[in-house]
């Protein structure tokens, strides 16, 4: 039997404390625009394909939104969710690249070769070019398509760039994390470069502008220059609230009473992002898009608890297959929803947005057979039953195998040392090493996580490789039923075997020094020539380690110094 240790607070007090919050919402925080007649009375069918705004936040924890009881102020998100449909049985992936790839392709990682880790800046890897992307399908349906924010789906050759994968315009970063002001990103000691791009060019002139505001301003500019009579799709992939923890000074001041410095900065970043969403919503109304729009809000993975995030009361964190890593914040806000102002418990996964949005756009899905996603719009808009009954969270054959797993423990049909997770109906199965498994309360204490006395930790189970939970009855994953229900374990292992037979080989190539930003004028960007790509992909040989002497970027360090100095003088950063 599992033994739980909790000291410092009682579980009841932590639960109560975790859901205390104050209400600072005021009328018109989203926009001082009167309710449109369309909100009061919708026609049976849309007159025109709707405008689609998809907002994705980075590393925002499940607990870190006002309507989940957080002490972080998110009045815009709270209001949009309250007036739309909250998705409380919504799943994403535990890390960045996998969630983004599944959103863009509508397919599980095992069907794109991206089932292991993330795409690193120096890897000759990207979203497979044979995949027809969501923006490409929307372009076919007559949409203008735009991306603002973080890509993180590879860029080693130009064909991998957002503007080659279906987006008419792009402003954002190609790598996984950058400085919010200088847009510098280091992928190891001395491997640093600038990463903000406008289309396929480096946007040097935008340095010094806080990314959350820069991205919201770009969305407003796009809306102002486009006609609301023509359908538009805008994918807003905020860098926020991924590390580094940076925010304008005035937002941090609101949380000056928070003892934990990381949580204080993180909270400021969340509230700043909330305000950016307010500005985007206001622009939709100002320029005439709102009445025929669908706004989808989603997080990309669980919060990183050691960087201020909180997934309480869920178990685990970013990078794990516990609920704290894969259950996301999600809602849909739209005047076109038939049954508004409610909470939906329909099972929804991030792959579902592809067929759902293409169907809303009246696009053609017949040319992309074999999608893993489902059209869940009837479940969202009308409250109908979700067509989805199961989710393959992932199968990662390259992740470190669990020490105590074996084929014998998997009834001879599955090696339980392999990291995998699946949900079927109300049951969830995990095998291998699912990742960090503690329950971490909101980090409001000074210098947490330096002090571990308020962390609830599972003190046994270290020799396990199989877990089973009734996730409907036990959403916090406290009661492992694998020994009581071996029949269910076997049934779910059989489903893993089924999915594994459809998996394609993992694509996770070695990093290549040729990608160093010094070879590209000090910026991250495509680095492989067409001839080299043809040779590698034709099976001739592996990517070369390097060719010729490294060209030193003599001005890169100087440019970086003055860029950072200028940023500190122009911003009020802490």
PDB file of C-alpha atoms in Angstrom, residues 296-480:
ATOM      1  CA  UNK A 296      -9.621  28.692 -28.705  1.00  0.00           C
ATOM      2  CA  UNK A 297      -7.374  28.906 -25.644  1.00  0.00           C
ATOM      3  CA  UNK A 298      -4.989  26.099 -24.711  1.00  0.00           C
ATOM      4  CA  UNK A 299      -1.878  25.484 -22.677  1.00  0.00           C
ATOM      5  CA  UNK A 300       0.880  23.377 -24.255  1.00  0.00           C
ATOM      6  CA  UNK A 301       1.860  21.247 -21.231  1.00  0.00           C
ATOM      7  CA  UNK A 302       1.822  21.231 -17.459  1.00  0.00           C
ATOM      8  CA  UNK A 303       3.509  23.926 -15.406  1.00  0.00           C
ATOM      9  CA  UNK A 304       7.154  23.695 -14.364  1.00  0.00           C
ATOM     10  CA  UNK A 305       6.825  23.661 -10.592  1.00  0.00           C
ATOM     11  CA  UNK A 306      10.456  24.647  -9.976  1.00  0.00           C
ATOM     12  CA  UNK A 307       9.964  27.803 -12.050  1.00  0.00           C
ATOM     13  CA  UNK A 308       6.886  29.188 -10.318  1.00  0.00           C
ATOM     14  CA  UNK A 309       4.183  27.108 -11.990  1.00  0.00           C
ATOM     15  CA  UNK A 310       1.528  25.074 -10.190  1.00  0.00           C
ATOM     16  CA  UNK A 311      -0.576  22.105 -11.281  1.00  0.00           C
ATOM     17  CA  UNK A 312      -2.184  21.623  -7.875  1.00  0.00           C
ATOM     18  CA  UNK A 313      -4.053  19.484  -6.967  1.00  0.00           C
ATOM     19  CA  UNK A 314      -2.909  17.297  -9.855  1.00  0.00           C
ATOM     20  CA  UNK A 315       0.050  14.982  -9.579  1.00  0.00           C
ATOM     21  CA  UNK A 316       3.325  15.654 -11.364  1.00  0.00           C
ATOM     22  CA  UNK A 317       4.588  18.516 -13.492  1.00  0.00           C
ATOM     23  CA  UNK A 318       5.796  19.438 -16.977  1.00  0.00           C
ATOM     24  CA  UNK A 319       7.660  16.597 -18.649  1.00  0.00           C
ATOM     25  CA  UNK A 320       5.681  13.828 -16.921  1.00  0.00           C
ATOM     26  CA  UNK A 321       2.720  11.676 -17.933  1.00  0.00           C
ATOM     27  CA  UNK A 322       0.937  12.238 -14.629  1.00  0.00           C
ATOM     28  CA  UNK A 323      -2.146  14.430 -14.888  1.00  0.00           C
ATOM     29  CA  UNK A 324      -0.129  17.483 -13.862  1.00  0.00           C
ATOM     30  CA  UNK A 325       1.895  17.103 -17.045  1.00  0.00           C
ATOM     31  CA  UNK A 326      -0.840  16.292 -19.557  1.00  0.00           C
ATOM     32  CA  UNK A 327      -4.132  17.792 -18.358  1.00  0.00           C
ATOM     33  CA  UNK A 328      -4.384  21.288 -19.773  1.00  0.00           C
ATOM     34  CA  UNK A 329      -6.275  24.519 -19.373  1.00  0.00           C
ATOM     35  CA  UNK A 330      -8.627  24.852 -22.314  1.00  0.00           C
ATOM     36  CA  UNK A 331     -11.734  26.754 -23.309  1.00  0.00           C
ATOM     37  CA  UNK A 332     -13.570  27.994 -26.380  1.00  0.00           C
ATOM     38  CA  UNK A 333     -15.152  31.433 -26.575  1.00  0.00           C
ATOM     39  CA  UNK A 334     -17.405  32.292 -29.502  1.00  0.00           C
ATOM     40  CA  UNK A 335     -20.743  33.965 -30.276  1.00  0.00           C
ATOM     41  CA  UNK A 336     -21.322  30.966 -32.560  1.00  0.00           C
ATOM     42  CA  UNK A 337     -21.516  28.449 -29.691  1.00  0.00           C
ATOM     43  CA  UNK A 338     -25.078  27.224 -29.272  1.00  0.00           C
ATOM     44  CA  UNK A 339     -24.830  26.329 -25.574  1.00  0.00           C
ATOM     45  CA  UNK A 340     -22.647  28.906 -23.869  1.00  0.00           C
ATOM     46  CA  UNK A 341     -21.681  29.583 -20.268  1.00  0.00           C
ATOM     47  CA  UNK A 342     -21.075  26.014 -19.209  1.00  0.00           C
ATOM     48  CA  UNK A 343     -18.392  23.489 -18.313  1.00  0.00           C
ATOM     49  CA  UNK A 344     -17.836  20.539 -20.615  1.00  0.00           C
ATOM     50  CA  UNK A 345     -16.475  17.209 -19.399  1.00  0.00           C
ATOM     51  CA  UNK A 346     -16.270  15.814 -22.924  1.00  0.00           C
ATOM     52  CA  UNK A 347     -12.949  14.070 -23.556  1.00  0.00           C
ATOM     53  CA  UNK A 348     -10.862  16.316 -25.825  1.00  0.00           C
ATOM     54  CA  UNK A 349      -7.235  16.037 -26.944  1.00  0.00           C
ATOM     55  CA  UNK A 350      -5.002  18.580 -28.679  1.00  0.00           C
ATOM     56  CA  UNK A 351      -5.049  16.488 -31.887  1.00  0.00           C
ATOM     57  CA  UNK A 352      -8.792  17.179 -32.116  1.00  0.00           C
ATOM     58  CA  UNK A 353      -8.324  20.824 -33.070  1.00  0.00           C
ATOM     59  CA  UNK A 354      -7.123  19.907 -36.569  1.00  0.00           C
ATOM     60  CA  UNK A 355     -10.316  18.185 -37.790  1.00  0.00           C
ATOM     61  CA  UNK A 356     -12.509  20.442 -35.653  1.00  0.00           C
ATOM     62  CA  UNK A 357     -11.171  23.694 -37.079  1.00  0.00           C
ATOM     63  CA  UNK A 358     -10.933  22.417 -40.658  1.00  0.00           C
ATOM     64  CA  UNK A 359     -14.569  21.300 -40.410  1.00  0.00           C
ATOM     65  CA  UNK A 360     -15.589  24.700 -39.022  1.00  0.00           C
ATOM     66  CA  UNK A 361     -13.782  26.284 -41.967  1.00  0.00           C
ATOM     67  CA  UNK A 362     -15.741  24.019 -44.333  1.00  0.00           C
ATOM     68  CA  UNK A 363     -12.495  22.501 -45.496  1.00  0.00           C
ATOM     69  CA  UNK A 364     -11.906  19.073 -46.984  1.00  0.00           C
ATOM     70  CA  UNK A 365     -10.585  16.357 -44.664  1.00  0.00           C
ATOM     71  CA  UNK A 366     -10.826  13.522 -47.184  1.00  0.00           C
ATOM     72  CA  UNK A 367      -7.298  14.235 -48.424  1.00  0.00           C
ATOM     73  CA  UNK A 368      -5.787  13.663 -44.968  1.00  0.00           C
ATOM     74  CA  UNK A 369      -6.919  10.179 -43.926  1.00  0.00           C
ATOM     75  CA  UNK A 370      -5.736   8.531 -40.761  1.00  0.00           C
ATOM     76  CA  UNK A 371      -5.949  11.520 -38.442  1.00  0.00           C
ATOM     77  CA  UNK A 372      -5.818  10.716 -34.739  1.00  0.00           C
ATOM     78  CA  UNK A 373      -8.025  13.690 -33.911  1.00  0.00           C
ATOM     79  CA  UNK A 374     -11.823  13.966 -33.968  1.00  0.00           C
ATOM     80  CA  UNK A 375     -14.228  16.756 -34.812  1.00  0.00           C
ATOM     81  CA  UNK A 376     -15.391  17.756 -31.328  1.00  0.00           C
ATOM     82  CA  UNK A 377     -17.331  20.902 -32.280  1.00  0.00           C
ATOM     83  CA  UNK A 378     -20.765  19.299 -31.652  1.00  0.00           C
ATOM     84  CA  UNK A 379     -19.548  18.310 -28.173  1.00  0.00           C
ATOM     85  CA  UNK A 380     -18.294  21.847 -27.521  1.00  0.00           C
ATOM     86  CA  UNK A 381     -21.079  23.870 -29.104  1.00  0.00           C
ATOM     87  CA  UNK A 382     -24.115  21.683 -28.479  1.00  0.00           C
ATOM     88  CA  UNK A 383     -23.090  19.599 -25.490  1.00  0.00           C
ATOM     89  CA  UNK A 384     -23.206  16.327 -27.400  1.00  0.00           C
ATOM     90  CA  UNK A 385     -21.126  13.307 -26.434  1.00  0.00           C
ATOM     91  CA  UNK A 386     -17.490  13.424 -27.494  1.00  0.00           C
ATOM     92  CA  UNK A 387     -16.560  11.017 -30.304  1.00  0.00           C
ATOM     93  CA  UNK A 388     -13.270  10.431 -28.494  1.00  0.00           C
ATOM     94  CA  UNK A 389     -13.125   7.538 -26.031  1.00  0.00           C
ATOM     95  CA  UNK A 390      -9.379   7.078 -25.618  1.00  0.00           C
ATOM     96  CA  UNK A 391      -6.080   8.968 -25.791  1.00  0.00           C
ATOM     97  CA  UNK A 392      -2.625   7.634 -26.481  1.00  0.00           C
ATOM     98  CA  UNK A 393      -0.509   9.946 -24.350  1.00  0.00           C
ATOM     99  CA  UNK A 394       2.642   8.516 -25.929  1.00  0.00           C
ATOM    100  CA  UNK A 395       5.007   5.596 -26.430  1.00  0.00           C
ATOM    101  CA  UNK A 396       8.658   6.628 -26.168  1.00  0.00           C
ATOM    102  CA  UNK A 397      11.058   3.724 -26.840  1.00  0.00           C
ATOM    103  CA  UNK A 398      14.151   5.928 -26.406  1.00  0.00           C
ATOM    104  CA  UNK A 399      13.383   7.258 -22.944  1.00  0.00           C
ATOM    105  CA  UNK A 400      15.388   5.664 -20.124  1.00  0.00           C
ATOM    106  CA  UNK A 401      13.883   2.265 -19.451  1.00  0.00           C
ATOM    107  CA  UNK A 402      12.521   1.663 -15.971  1.00  0.00           C
ATOM    108  CA  UNK A 403      14.904  -0.449 -13.931  1.00  0.00           C
ATOM    109  CA  UNK A 404      12.224  -2.791 -12.638  1.00  0.00           C
ATOM    110  CA  UNK A 405      10.107  -3.167 -15.781  1.00  0.00           C
ATOM    111  CA  UNK A 406       9.940  -6.346 -17.816  1.00  0.00           C
ATOM    112  CA  UNK A 407       7.992  -8.253 -20.453  1.00  0.00           C
ATOM    113  CA  UNK A 408       6.880 -10.633 -17.726  1.00  0.00           C
ATOM    114  CA  UNK A 409       5.249  -7.780 -15.805  1.00  0.00           C
ATOM    115  CA  UNK A 410       3.410  -6.910 -19.023  1.00  0.00           C
ATOM    116  CA  UNK A 411       1.730 -10.341 -19.337  1.00  0.00           C
ATOM    117  CA  UNK A 412       4.211 -11.276 -22.041  1.00  0.00           C
ATOM    118  CA  UNK A 413       2.744  -8.746 -24.491  1.00  0.00           C
ATOM    119  CA  UNK A 414       4.383  -5.458 -23.398  1.00  0.00           C
ATOM    120  CA  UNK A 415       7.721  -4.547 -21.854  1.00  0.00           C
ATOM    121  CA  UNK A 416       6.724  -2.412 -18.897  1.00  0.00           C
ATOM    122  CA  UNK A 417      10.194  -0.850 -18.804  1.00  0.00           C
ATOM    123  CA  UNK A 418       9.165   1.280 -21.826  1.00  0.00           C
ATOM    124  CA  UNK A 419       7.749   4.703 -21.034  1.00  0.00           C
ATOM    125  CA  UNK A 420       4.140   4.790 -22.250  1.00  0.00           C
ATOM    126  CA  UNK A 421       0.744   6.030 -21.178  1.00  0.00           C
ATOM    127  CA  UNK A 422      -2.785   5.583 -22.445  1.00  0.00           C
ATOM    128  CA  UNK A 423      -6.295   6.462 -21.351  1.00  0.00           C
ATOM    129  CA  UNK A 424      -9.281   4.346 -22.361  1.00  0.00           C
ATOM    130  CA  UNK A 425     -12.638   5.461 -21.046  1.00  0.00           C
ATOM    131  CA  UNK A 426     -12.244   6.208 -17.369  1.00  0.00           C
ATOM    132  CA  UNK A 427      -9.026   4.186 -17.033  1.00  0.00           C
ATOM    133  CA  UNK A 428      -5.461   5.458 -17.339  1.00  0.00           C
ATOM    134  CA  UNK A 429      -2.390   3.230 -17.560  1.00  0.00           C
ATOM    135  CA  UNK A 430       1.265   4.240 -17.200  1.00  0.00           C
ATOM    136  CA  UNK A 431       4.325   2.045 -17.781  1.00  0.00           C
ATOM    137  CA  UNK A 432       8.057   2.573 -17.470  1.00  0.00           C
ATOM    138  CA  UNK A 433       9.163   5.799 -15.814  1.00  0.00           C
ATOM    139  CA  UNK A 434       6.303   8.348 -15.996  1.00  0.00           C
ATOM    140  CA  UNK A 435       8.449  11.119 -14.518  1.00  0.00           C
ATOM    141  CA  UNK A 436       8.498  13.134 -11.284  1.00  0.00           C
ATOM    142  CA  UNK A 437       5.451  12.021  -9.332  1.00  0.00           C
ATOM    143  CA  UNK A 438       4.894  14.285  -6.313  1.00  0.00           C
ATOM    144  CA  UNK A 439       1.952  16.547  -5.502  1.00  0.00           C
ATOM    145  CA  UNK A 440       3.264  20.086  -5.114  1.00  0.00           C
ATOM    146  CA  UNK A 441       1.037  22.747  -3.511  1.00  0.00           C
ATOM    147  CA  UNK A 442       1.151  26.332  -4.826  1.00  0.00           C
ATOM    148  CA  UNK A 443       4.610  27.750  -4.147  1.00  0.00           C
ATOM    149  CA  UNK A 444       3.683  30.684  -1.955  1.00  0.00           C
ATOM    150  CA  UNK A 445       6.321  30.053   0.707  1.00  0.00           C
ATOM    151  CA  UNK A 446       9.577  31.990   0.758  1.00  0.00           C
ATOM    152  CA  UNK A 447      12.370  30.298  -1.219  1.00  0.00           C
ATOM    153  CA  UNK A 448      10.256  27.258  -2.180  1.00  0.00           C
ATOM    154  CA  UNK A 449      11.317  24.745  -3.502  1.00  0.00           C
ATOM    155  CA  UNK A 450      14.391  25.146  -1.339  1.00  0.00           C
ATOM    156  CA  UNK A 451      12.203  24.100   1.585  1.00  0.00           C
ATOM    157  CA  UNK A 452      10.715  20.656   0.983  1.00  0.00           C
ATOM    158  CA  UNK A 453       8.721  20.320   4.160  1.00  0.00           C
ATOM    159  CA  UNK A 454       5.421  21.298   2.555  1.00  0.00           C
ATOM    160  CA  UNK A 455       5.676  18.859  -0.354  1.00  0.00           C
ATOM    161  CA  UNK A 456       3.485  15.771  -0.417  1.00  0.00           C
ATOM    162  CA  UNK A 457       5.539  12.844  -1.559  1.00  0.00           C
ATOM    163  CA  UNK A 458       4.823   9.264  -2.496  1.00  0.00           C
ATOM    164  CA  UNK A 459       7.230   7.264  -0.355  1.00  0.00           C
ATOM    165  CA  UNK A 460       6.918   3.867  -2.004  1.00  0.00           C
ATOM    166  CA  UNK A 461       6.328   2.655  -5.554  1.00  0.00           C
ATOM    167  CA  UNK A 462       9.971   3.224  -6.521  1.00  0.00           C
ATOM    168  CA  UNK A 463      10.218  -0.365  -7.723  1.00  0.00           C
ATOM    169  CA  UNK A 464       7.083  -0.198  -9.846  1.00  0.00           C
ATOM    170  CA  UNK A 465       6.728  -0.041 -13.610  1.00  0.00           C
ATOM    171  CA  UNK A 466       2.926  -0.245 -13.993  1.00  0.00           C
ATOM    172  CA  UNK A 467       0.226   2.076 -12.621  1.00  0.00           C
ATOM    173  CA  UNK A 468      -3.523   2.049 -13.185  1.00  0.00           C
ATOM    174  CA  UNK A 469      -6.000   4.725 -12.156  1.00  0.00           C
ATOM    175  CA  UNK A 470      -9.711   5.303 -12.535  1.00  0.00           C
ATOM    176  CA  UNK A 471      -9.099   8.860 -13.635  1.00  0.00           C
ATOM    177  CA  UNK A 472     -12.763   9.847 -13.464  1.00  0.00           C
ATOM    178  CA  UNK A 473     -13.128   8.826  -9.827  1.00  0.00           C
ATOM    179  CA  UNK A 474      -9.522   9.625  -8.911  1.00  0.00           C
ATOM    180  CA  UNK A 475      -8.312  12.590 -11.032  1.00  0.00           C
ATOM    181  CA  UNK A 476      -5.426  13.238  -8.623  1.00  0.00           C
ATOM    182  CA  UNK A 477      -3.966   9.730  -9.153  1.00  0.00           C
ATOM    183  CA  UNK A 478      -3.762   8.783  -5.492  1.00  0.00           C
ATOM    184  CA  UNK A 479      -5.047   5.207  -5.666  1.00  0.00           C
ATOM    185  CA  UNK A 480      -3.125   2.794  -7.880  1.00  0.00           C
TER     186      UNK A 480
END
